[in-house]
Coordinates of C-alpha atoms in Angstrom, one line a residue:
Chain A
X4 CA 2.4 13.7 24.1
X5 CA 1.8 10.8 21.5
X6 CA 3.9 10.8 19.0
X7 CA 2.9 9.4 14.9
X8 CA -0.6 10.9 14.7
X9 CA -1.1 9.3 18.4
X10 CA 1.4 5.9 18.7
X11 CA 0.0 3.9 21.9
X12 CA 3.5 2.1 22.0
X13 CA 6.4 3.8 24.8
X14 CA 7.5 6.7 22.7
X15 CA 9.5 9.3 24.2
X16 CA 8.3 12.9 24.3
X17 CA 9.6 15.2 21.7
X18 CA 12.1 16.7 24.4
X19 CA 13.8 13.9 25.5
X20 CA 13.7 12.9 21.8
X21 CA 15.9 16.2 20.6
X22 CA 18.7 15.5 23.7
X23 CA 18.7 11.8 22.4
X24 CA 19.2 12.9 19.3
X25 CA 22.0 15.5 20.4
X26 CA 23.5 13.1 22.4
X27 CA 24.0 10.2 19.1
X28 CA 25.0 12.9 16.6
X29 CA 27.5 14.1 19.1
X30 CA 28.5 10.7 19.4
X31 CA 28.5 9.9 15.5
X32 CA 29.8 13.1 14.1
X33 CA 31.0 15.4 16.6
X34 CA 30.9 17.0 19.6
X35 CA 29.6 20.4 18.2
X36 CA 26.5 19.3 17.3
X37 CA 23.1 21.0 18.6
X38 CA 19.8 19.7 17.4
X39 CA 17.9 22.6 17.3
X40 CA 14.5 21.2 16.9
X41 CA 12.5 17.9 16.8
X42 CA 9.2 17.6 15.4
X43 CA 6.6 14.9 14.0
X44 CA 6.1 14.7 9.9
X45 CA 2.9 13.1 8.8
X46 CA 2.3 11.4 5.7
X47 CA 4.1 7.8 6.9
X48 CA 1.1 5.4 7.9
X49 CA 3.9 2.9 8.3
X50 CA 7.3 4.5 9.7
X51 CA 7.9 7.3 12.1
X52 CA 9.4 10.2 10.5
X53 CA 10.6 12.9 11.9
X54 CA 11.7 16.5 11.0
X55 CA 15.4 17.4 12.4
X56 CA 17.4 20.3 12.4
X57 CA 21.0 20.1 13.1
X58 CA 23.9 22.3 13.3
X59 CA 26.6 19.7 11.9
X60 CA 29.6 21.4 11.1
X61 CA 32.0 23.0 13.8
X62 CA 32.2 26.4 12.3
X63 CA 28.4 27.1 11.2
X64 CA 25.4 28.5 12.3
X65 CA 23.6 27.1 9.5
X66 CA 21.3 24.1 10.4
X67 CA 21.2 20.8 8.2
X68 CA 17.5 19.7 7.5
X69 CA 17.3 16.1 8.4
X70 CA 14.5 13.4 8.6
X71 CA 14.8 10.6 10.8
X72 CA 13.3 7.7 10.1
X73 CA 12.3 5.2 13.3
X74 CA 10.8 1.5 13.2
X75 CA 7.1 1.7 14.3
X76 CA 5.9 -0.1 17.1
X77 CA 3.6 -1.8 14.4
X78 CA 4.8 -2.8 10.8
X79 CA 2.7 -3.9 7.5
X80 CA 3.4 -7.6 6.5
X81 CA 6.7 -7.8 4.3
X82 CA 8.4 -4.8 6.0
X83 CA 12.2 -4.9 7.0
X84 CA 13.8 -3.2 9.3
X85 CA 15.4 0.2 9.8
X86 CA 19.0 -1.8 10.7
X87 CA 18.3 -4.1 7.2
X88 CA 16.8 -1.2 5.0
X89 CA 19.8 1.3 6.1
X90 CA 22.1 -1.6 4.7
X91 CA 20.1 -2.1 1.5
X92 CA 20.7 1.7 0.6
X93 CA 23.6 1.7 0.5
X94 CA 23.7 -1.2 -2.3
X95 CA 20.8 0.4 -4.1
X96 CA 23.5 3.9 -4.0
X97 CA 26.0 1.8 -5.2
X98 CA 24.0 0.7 -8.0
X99 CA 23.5 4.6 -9.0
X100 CA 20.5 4.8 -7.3
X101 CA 19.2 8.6 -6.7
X102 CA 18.2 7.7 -3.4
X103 CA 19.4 9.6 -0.2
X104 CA 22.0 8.1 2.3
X105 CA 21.4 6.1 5.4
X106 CA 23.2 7.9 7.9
X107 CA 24.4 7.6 11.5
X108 CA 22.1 4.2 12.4
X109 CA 21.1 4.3 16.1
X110 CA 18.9 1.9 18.3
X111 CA 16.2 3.0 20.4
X112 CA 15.8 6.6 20.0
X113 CA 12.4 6.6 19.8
X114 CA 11.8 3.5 22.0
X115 CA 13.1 0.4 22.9
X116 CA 14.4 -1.9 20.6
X117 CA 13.4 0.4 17.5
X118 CA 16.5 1.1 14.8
X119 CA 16.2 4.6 13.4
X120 CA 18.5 6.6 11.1
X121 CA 19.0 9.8 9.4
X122 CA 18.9 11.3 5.9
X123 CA 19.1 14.3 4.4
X124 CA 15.9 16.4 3.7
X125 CA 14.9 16.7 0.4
X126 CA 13.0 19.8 -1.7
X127 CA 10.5 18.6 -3.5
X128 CA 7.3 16.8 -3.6
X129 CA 6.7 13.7 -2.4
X130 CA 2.6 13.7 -2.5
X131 CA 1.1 12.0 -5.3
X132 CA -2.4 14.0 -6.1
X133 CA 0.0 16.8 -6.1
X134 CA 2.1 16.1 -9.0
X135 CA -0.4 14.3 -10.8
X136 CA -3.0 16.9 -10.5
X137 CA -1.0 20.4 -10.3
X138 CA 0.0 22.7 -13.1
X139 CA 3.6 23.9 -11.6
X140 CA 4.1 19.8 -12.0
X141 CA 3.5 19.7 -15.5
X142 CA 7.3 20.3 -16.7
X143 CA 8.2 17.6 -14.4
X144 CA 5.4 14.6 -15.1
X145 CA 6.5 15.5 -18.8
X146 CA 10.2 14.1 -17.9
X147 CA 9.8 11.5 -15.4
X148 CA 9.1 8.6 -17.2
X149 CA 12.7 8.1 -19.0
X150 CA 14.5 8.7 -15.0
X151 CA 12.0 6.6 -13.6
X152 CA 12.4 3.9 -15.8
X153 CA 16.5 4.2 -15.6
X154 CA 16.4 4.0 -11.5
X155 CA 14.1 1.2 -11.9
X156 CA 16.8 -0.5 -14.1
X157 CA 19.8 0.5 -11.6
X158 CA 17.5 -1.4 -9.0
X159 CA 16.8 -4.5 -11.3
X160 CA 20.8 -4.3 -11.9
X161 CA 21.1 -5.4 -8.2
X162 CA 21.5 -9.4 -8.5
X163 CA 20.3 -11.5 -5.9
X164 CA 23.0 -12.4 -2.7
X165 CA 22.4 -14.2 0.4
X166 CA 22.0 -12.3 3.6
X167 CA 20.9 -9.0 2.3
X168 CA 17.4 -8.9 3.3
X169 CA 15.8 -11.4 5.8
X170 CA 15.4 -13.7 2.7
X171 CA 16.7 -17.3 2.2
X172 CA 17.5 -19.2 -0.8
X173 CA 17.2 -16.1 -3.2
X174 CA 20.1 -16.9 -5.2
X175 CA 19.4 -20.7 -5.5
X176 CA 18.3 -21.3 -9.9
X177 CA 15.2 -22.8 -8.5
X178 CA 14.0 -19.3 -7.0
X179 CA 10.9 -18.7 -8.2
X180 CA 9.2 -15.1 -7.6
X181 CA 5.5 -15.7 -9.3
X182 CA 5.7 -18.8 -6.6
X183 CA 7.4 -17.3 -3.7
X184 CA 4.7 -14.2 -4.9
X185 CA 1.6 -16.8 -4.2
X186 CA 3.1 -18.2 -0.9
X187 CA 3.3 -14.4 0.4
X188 CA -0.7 -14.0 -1.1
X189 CA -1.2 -17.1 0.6
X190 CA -0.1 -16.8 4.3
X191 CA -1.2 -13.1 4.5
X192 CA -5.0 -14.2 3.3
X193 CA -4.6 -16.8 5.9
X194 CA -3.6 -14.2 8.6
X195 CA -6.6 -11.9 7.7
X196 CA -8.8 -11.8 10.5
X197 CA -12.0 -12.5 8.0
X198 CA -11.7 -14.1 5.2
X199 CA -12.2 -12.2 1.9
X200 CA -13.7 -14.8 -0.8
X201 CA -13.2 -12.1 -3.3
X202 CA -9.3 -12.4 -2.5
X203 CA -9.5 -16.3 -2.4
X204 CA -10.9 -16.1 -6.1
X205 CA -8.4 -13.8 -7.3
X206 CA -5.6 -16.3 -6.1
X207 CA -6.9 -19.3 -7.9
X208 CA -6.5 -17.3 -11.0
X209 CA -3.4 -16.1 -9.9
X210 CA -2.2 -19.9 -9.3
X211 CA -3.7 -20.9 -12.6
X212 CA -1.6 -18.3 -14.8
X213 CA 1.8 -17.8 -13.0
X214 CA 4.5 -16.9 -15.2
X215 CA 7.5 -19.3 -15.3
X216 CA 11.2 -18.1 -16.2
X217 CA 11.4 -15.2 -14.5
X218 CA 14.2 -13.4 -13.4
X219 CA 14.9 -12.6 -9.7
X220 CA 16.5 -9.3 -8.9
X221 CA 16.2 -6.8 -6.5
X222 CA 12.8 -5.3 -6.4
X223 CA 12.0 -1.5 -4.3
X224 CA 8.4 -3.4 -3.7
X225 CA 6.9 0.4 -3.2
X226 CA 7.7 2.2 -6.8
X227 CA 4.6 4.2 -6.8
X228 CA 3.9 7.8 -6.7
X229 CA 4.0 8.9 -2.9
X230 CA 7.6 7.3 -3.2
X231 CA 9.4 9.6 -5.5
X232 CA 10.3 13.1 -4.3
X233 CA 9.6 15.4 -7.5
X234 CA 10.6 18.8 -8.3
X235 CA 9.5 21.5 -10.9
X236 CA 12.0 20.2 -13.1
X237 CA 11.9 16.2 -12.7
X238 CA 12.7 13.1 -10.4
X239 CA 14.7 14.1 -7.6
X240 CA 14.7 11.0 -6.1
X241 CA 13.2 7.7 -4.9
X242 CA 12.1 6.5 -1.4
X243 CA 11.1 4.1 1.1
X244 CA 12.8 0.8 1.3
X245 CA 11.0 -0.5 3.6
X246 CA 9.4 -3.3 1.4
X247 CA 11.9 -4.4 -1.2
X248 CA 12.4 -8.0 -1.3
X249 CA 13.8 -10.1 -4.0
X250 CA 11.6 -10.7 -7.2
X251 CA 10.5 -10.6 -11.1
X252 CA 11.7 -6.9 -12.6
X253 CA 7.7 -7.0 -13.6
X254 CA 6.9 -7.0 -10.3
X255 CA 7.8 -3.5 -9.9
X256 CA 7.0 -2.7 -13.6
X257 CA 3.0 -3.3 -12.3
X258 CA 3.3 -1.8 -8.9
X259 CA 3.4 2.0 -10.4
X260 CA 0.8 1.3 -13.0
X261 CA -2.1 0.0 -10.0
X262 CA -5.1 2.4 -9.8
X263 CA -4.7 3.2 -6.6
X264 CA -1.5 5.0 -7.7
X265 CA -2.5 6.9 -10.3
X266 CA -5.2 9.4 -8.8
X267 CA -7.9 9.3 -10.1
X268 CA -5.7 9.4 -13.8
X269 CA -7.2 6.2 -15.1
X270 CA -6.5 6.8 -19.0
X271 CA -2.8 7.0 -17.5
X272 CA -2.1 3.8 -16.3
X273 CA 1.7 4.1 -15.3
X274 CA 1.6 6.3 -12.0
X275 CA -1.2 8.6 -13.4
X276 CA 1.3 10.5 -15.8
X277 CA 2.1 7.7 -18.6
X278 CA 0.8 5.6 -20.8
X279 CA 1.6 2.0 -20.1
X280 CA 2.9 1.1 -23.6
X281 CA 5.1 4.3 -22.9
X282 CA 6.5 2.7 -19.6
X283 CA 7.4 -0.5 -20.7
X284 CA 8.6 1.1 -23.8
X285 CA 10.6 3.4 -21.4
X286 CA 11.5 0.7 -18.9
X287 CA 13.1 -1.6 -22.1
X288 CA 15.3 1.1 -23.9
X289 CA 16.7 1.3 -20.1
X290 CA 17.5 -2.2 -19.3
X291 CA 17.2 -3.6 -22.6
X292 CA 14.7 -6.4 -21.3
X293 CA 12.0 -7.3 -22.9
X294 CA 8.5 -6.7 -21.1
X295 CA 5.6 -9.0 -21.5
X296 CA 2.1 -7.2 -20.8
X297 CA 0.6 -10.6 -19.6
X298 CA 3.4 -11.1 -17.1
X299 CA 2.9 -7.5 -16.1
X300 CA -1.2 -8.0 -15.6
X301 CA -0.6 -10.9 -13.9
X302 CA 1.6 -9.1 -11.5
X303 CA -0.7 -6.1 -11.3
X304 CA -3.8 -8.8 -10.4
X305 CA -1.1 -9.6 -8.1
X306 CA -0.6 -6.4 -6.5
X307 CA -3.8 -5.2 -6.0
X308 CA -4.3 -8.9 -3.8
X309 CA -1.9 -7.8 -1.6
X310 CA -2.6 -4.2 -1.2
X311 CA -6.4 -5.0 -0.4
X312 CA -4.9 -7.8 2.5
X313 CA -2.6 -4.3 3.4
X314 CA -5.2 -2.1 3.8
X315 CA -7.0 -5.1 5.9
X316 CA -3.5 -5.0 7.7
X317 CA -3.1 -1.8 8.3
X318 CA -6.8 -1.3 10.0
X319 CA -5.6 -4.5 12.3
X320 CA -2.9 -1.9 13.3
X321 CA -5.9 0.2 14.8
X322 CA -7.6 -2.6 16.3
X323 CA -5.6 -4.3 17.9
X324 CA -4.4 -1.2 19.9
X325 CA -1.1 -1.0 18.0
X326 CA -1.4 2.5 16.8
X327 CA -4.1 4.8 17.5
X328 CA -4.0 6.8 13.6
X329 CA -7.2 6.4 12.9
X330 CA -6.1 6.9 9.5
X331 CA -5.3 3.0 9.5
X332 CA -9.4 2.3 9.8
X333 CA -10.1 5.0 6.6
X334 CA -7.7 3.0 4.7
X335 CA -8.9 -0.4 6.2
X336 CA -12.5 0.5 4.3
X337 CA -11.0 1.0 1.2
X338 CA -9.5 -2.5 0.5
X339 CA -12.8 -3.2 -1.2
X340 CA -11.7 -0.7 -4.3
X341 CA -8.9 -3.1 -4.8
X342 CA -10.9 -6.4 -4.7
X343 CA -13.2 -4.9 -7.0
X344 CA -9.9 -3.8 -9.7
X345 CA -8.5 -7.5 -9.1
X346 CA -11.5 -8.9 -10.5
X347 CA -11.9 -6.5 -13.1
X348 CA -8.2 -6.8 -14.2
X349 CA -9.3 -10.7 -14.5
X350 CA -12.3 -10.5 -16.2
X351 CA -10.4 -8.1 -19.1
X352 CA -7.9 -11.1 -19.4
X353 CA -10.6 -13.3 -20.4
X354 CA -11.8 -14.7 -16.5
X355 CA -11.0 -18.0 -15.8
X356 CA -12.0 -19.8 -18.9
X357 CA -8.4 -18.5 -20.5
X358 CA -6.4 -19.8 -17.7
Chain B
X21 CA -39.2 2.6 14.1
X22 CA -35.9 3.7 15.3
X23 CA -36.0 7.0 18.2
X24 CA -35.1 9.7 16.8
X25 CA -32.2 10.6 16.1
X26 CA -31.6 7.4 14.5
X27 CA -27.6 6.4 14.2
X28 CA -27.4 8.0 10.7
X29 CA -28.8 11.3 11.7
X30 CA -26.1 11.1 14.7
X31 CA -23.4 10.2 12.5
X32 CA -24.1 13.1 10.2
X33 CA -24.4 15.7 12.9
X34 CA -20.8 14.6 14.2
X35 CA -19.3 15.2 10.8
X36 CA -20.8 18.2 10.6
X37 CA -18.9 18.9 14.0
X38 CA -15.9 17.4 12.9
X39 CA -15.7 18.9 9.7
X40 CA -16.9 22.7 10.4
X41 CA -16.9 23.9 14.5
X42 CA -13.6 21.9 15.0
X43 CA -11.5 22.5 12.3
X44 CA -11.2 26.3 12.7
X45 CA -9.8 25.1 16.0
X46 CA -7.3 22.8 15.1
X47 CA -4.3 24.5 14.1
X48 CA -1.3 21.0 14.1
X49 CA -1.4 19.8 10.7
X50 CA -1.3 16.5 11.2
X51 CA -4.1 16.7 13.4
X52 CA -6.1 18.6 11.1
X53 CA -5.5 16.2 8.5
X54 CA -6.7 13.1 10.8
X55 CA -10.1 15.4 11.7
X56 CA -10.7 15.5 8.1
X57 CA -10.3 11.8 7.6
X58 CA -12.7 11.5 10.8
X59 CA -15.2 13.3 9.3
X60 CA -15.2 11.6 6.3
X61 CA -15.2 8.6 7.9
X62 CA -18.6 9.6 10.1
X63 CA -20.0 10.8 6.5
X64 CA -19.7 7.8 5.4
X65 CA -20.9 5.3 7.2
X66 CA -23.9 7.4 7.8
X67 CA -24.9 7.2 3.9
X68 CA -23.8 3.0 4.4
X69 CA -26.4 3.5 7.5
X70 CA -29.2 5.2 5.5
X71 CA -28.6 2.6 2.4
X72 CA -28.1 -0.6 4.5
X73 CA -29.0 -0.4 8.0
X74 CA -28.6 -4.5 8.0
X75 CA -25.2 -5.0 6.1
X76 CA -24.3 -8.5 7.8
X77 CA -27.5 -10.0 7.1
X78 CA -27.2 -9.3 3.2
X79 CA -23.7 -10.4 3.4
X80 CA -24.9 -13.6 5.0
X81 CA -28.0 -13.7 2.1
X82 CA -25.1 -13.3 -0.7
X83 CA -22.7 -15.6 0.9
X84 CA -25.3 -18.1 1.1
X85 CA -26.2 -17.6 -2.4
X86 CA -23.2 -18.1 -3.9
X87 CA -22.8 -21.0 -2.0
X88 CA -25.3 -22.7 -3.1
X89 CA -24.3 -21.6 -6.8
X90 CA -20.6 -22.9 -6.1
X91 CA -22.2 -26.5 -5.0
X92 CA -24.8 -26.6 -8.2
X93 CA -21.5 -25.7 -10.4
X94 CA -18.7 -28.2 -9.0
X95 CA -19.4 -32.1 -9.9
X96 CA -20.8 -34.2 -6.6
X97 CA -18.8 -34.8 -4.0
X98 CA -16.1 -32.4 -4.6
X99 CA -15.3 -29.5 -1.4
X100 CA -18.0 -31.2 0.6
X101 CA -19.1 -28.7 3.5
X102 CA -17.3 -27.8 6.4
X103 CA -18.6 -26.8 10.2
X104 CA -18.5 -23.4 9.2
X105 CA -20.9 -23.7 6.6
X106 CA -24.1 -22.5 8.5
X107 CA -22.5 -20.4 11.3
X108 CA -20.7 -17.9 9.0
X109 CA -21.3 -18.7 5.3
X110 CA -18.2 -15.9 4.2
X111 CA -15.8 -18.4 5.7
X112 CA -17.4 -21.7 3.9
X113 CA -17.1 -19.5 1.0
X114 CA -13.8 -18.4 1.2
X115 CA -12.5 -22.0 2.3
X116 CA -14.6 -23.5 -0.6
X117 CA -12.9 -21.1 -3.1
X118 CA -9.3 -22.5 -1.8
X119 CA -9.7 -26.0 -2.1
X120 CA -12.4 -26.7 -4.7
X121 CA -11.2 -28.5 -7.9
X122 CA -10.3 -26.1 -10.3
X123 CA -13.6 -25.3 -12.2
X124 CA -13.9 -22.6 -14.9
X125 CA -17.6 -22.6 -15.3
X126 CA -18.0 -22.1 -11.5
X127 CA -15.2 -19.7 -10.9
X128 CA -16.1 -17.1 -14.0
X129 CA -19.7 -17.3 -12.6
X130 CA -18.5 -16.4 -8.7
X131 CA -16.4 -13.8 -10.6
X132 CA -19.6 -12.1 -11.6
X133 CA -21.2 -12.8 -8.4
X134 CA -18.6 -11.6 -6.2
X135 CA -18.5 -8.2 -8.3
X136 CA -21.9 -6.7 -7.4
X137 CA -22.1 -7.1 -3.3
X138 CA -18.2 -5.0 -4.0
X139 CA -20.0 -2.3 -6.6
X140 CA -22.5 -1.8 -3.9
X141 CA -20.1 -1.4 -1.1
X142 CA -17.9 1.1 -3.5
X143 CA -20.9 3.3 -4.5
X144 CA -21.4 3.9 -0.9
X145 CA -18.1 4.0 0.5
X146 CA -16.1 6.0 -2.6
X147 CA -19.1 7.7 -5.3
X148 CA -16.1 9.1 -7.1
X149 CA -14.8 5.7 -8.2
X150 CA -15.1 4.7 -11.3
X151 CA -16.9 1.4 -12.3
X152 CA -16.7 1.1 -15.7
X153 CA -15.6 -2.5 -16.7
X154 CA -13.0 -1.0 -19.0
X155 CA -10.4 1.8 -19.3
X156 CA -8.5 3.5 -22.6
X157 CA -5.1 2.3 -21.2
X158 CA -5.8 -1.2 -19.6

């Protein structure tokens, strides 16, 4: 069977994939181990996920709920590895992160050359309409702007250091992020296999109002809803490593607040459950930084560039026989509604006659 | 005159299939989810069929357009024209967009121009998104 919603890539089938599994947690932990089942998990267009149940301990029949998490045969521009992000969690838990732990790192389990690792399975909500929109959420979207804002801070409290992520130069004073930011815009526009003019525009303003003197730190480079796993009660924790880089501590500050993240919440600009003067409000009492709106818009015009070139990306997935989810080509069609919010971000700061 | 049924009606009728006689029958969740994204998918371009049976030639019409407002706006001389300019005029007007002088004039005008082919395209694609130029927490 084809495994991630129908990979093309070698993948195993789910029953060799269970006695793999065995085999490395018997290896890892123990010799007791079973693996009692194996089974797919949608909801990650980029990485493989999959649901695992484990009897850990020698004396218990009680199974451990366990995701593994695989490199795909196909990644979205900027995305590290399994092997690098397994190493990068255990800074950010070091930092007092609420994230959960990277364990028992394996190559090819799910096919050649792809790292993989495990982590505990979480209770809670990790779908974003979900705890935007439900009423059993409505305790919980109440309190998670003050823990949100505090593991954002943990995160920014991570300083940069050579050889953690597949980034030179990071901790030279010359480091740049708004620049290094606009190189990134600029090589993944190039890559596009058409050209989008509406990007192109939205990078000349971009150029024309870059921020100087920022900070670099340790950004997540996902902090959205669809990343956070949320309970009735609050924030159980944050997820998905898989594109934090180093950068400006705004940088993450205007990821959550993008449109596409806040479902269809619009008069709640951070995440769909804040206001934003509340989140950088929120996001300042925690770190004690100061947080400049323009820097953030800039950022957020900044973001919604290279989420439009990801959606573009991850139809290319699709079409170039990659991956065969043809949910790649759904979100492919939408990278229009994040031209469209570019521009309109730039026109509410005034267009190009302010830059 | 198209034969009937034209590529719209066809593309309706398979999300009608899609969406109502195979669901029922899908039972694997993350198929079920993926049938519901095909459907939509089929939905859609059938109302982008119905509204715009000819997208690349407006495209080309718009590109052109702009173009031509880009050149009036920048002084003479400036981003002459490449090859590309009159086999695919996105990619003149993309590449023009990169290298031309920095102009504000010319670059708030192709913001507006730039916005209506991509209100168009979101009216069709997405009905439910909003379009409003501003929001009570920008």
């Amino acid at each position: 069977m084809l495994l991630d919603g129908g990979t093309v890539a070698a993948a195993v089938s789910l029953t060799e994939l269970r006695a793999r599994i065995e085999a490395h947690l018997r290896e890892a932990v123990g010799p007791w181990v079973a693996v009692d089942s194996v089974a797919p998990l949608g909801g990650g267009a980029c990485q493989e996920l999959f649901a695992v149940s484990a009897r850990l301990e020698r004396d218990t029949h009680e199974p451990a709920a366990l995701v593994l998490r695989s490199d795909a045969p196909s990644a979205l521009w900027g995305s590290i590895g399994r092997d690098v992000e397994a190493r990068l969690i255990e800074v950010a838990r070091a930092a007092g992160v609420q994230t959960p732990p990277a364990l028992w790192l394996a190559r090819d389990l799910v096919r050649p050359g792809a790292w993989a690792y495990f982590m505990p399975r979480l209770e809670g909500e990790t779908l974003g309409r979900r705890i935007v929109h439900e009423p059993r959420f409505e305790a919980a979207r109440a309190r998670l702007l003050e823990p949100l804002a505090e593991q954002l801070g943990r995160i920014h409290s991570v300083a940069p250091r050579e050889g953690l992520l597949p980034e030179p130069g990071v901790s030279d004073s010359n480091h740049d992020p708004p620049r290094a930011a606009l190189e990134r815009l600029r090589q993944r526009l190039d890559a596009l296999p058409q050209p989008r003019p509406a990007l192109e525009l939205a990078l000349r303003w971009l150029e024309a109002r870059a921020p100087t003197d920022s900070e670099t730190v340790l950004c997540h480079g996902d902090f959205r809803m669809g990343n956070f796993v949320v309970g009735e009660q609050g924030l159980v924790a944050v997820l998905d490593w898989e594109f934090a880089h180093w950068g400006a501590p705004a940088e993450d500050l205007a990821w959550i607040c993008m449109r596409d993240w806040r479902f269809g919440r619009l008069d709640r600009a951070c995440a769909g459950i804040a206001r934003r003067a509340d989140w950088y409000a929120a996001y300042a009492r925690a770190t004690g930084r100061r947080v400049d709106p323009d820097e953030v818009r800039w950022w957020e015009v900044a973001s919604n560039v290279a989420w439009a070139a990801g959606c573009v990306e991850q139809g290319e997935r699709y079409l170039s026989g990659r991956s065969a989810d043809i949910e790649l080509l759904a979100i492919a069609r939408r990278a229009c509604e994040m031209e469209w919010e570019a521009l309109r971000l730039i026109g509410r700061a005034g267009g190009f006659a302010r830059a | 005159m198209l034969e009937r049924p034209d590529p719209a009606a066809l593309l309706e009728a398979l999300a009608r299939f899609l969406a109502e006689d195979l669901r029922t029958a899908v039972e694997r969740p993350d198929l079920a989810y993926r049938l519901r994204i095909a459907a939509h998918l089929c939905g859609s371009l059938a109302a982008q069929w119905r509204s715009e049976p000819d997208e690349s030639s407006r495209t080309r019409l718009e590109a052109e357009g702009m173009l031509r407002q880009l050149r009036a706006e920048l002084p003479p001389g400036t981003a002459p024209d490449s090859d590309q300019a009159h086999r695919d005029p996105t990619v003149e007007l993309a590449r023009r967009i990169r290298t031309a002088p920095y102009d504000a004039a010319a670059f708030d005008a192709l913001l507006a121009a730039l916005r209506e082919p991509l209100a168009r395209r979101l009216r069709l694609r997405n009905p439910r998104f909003d379009l409003a130029e501003r929001f009570e927490d920008d």
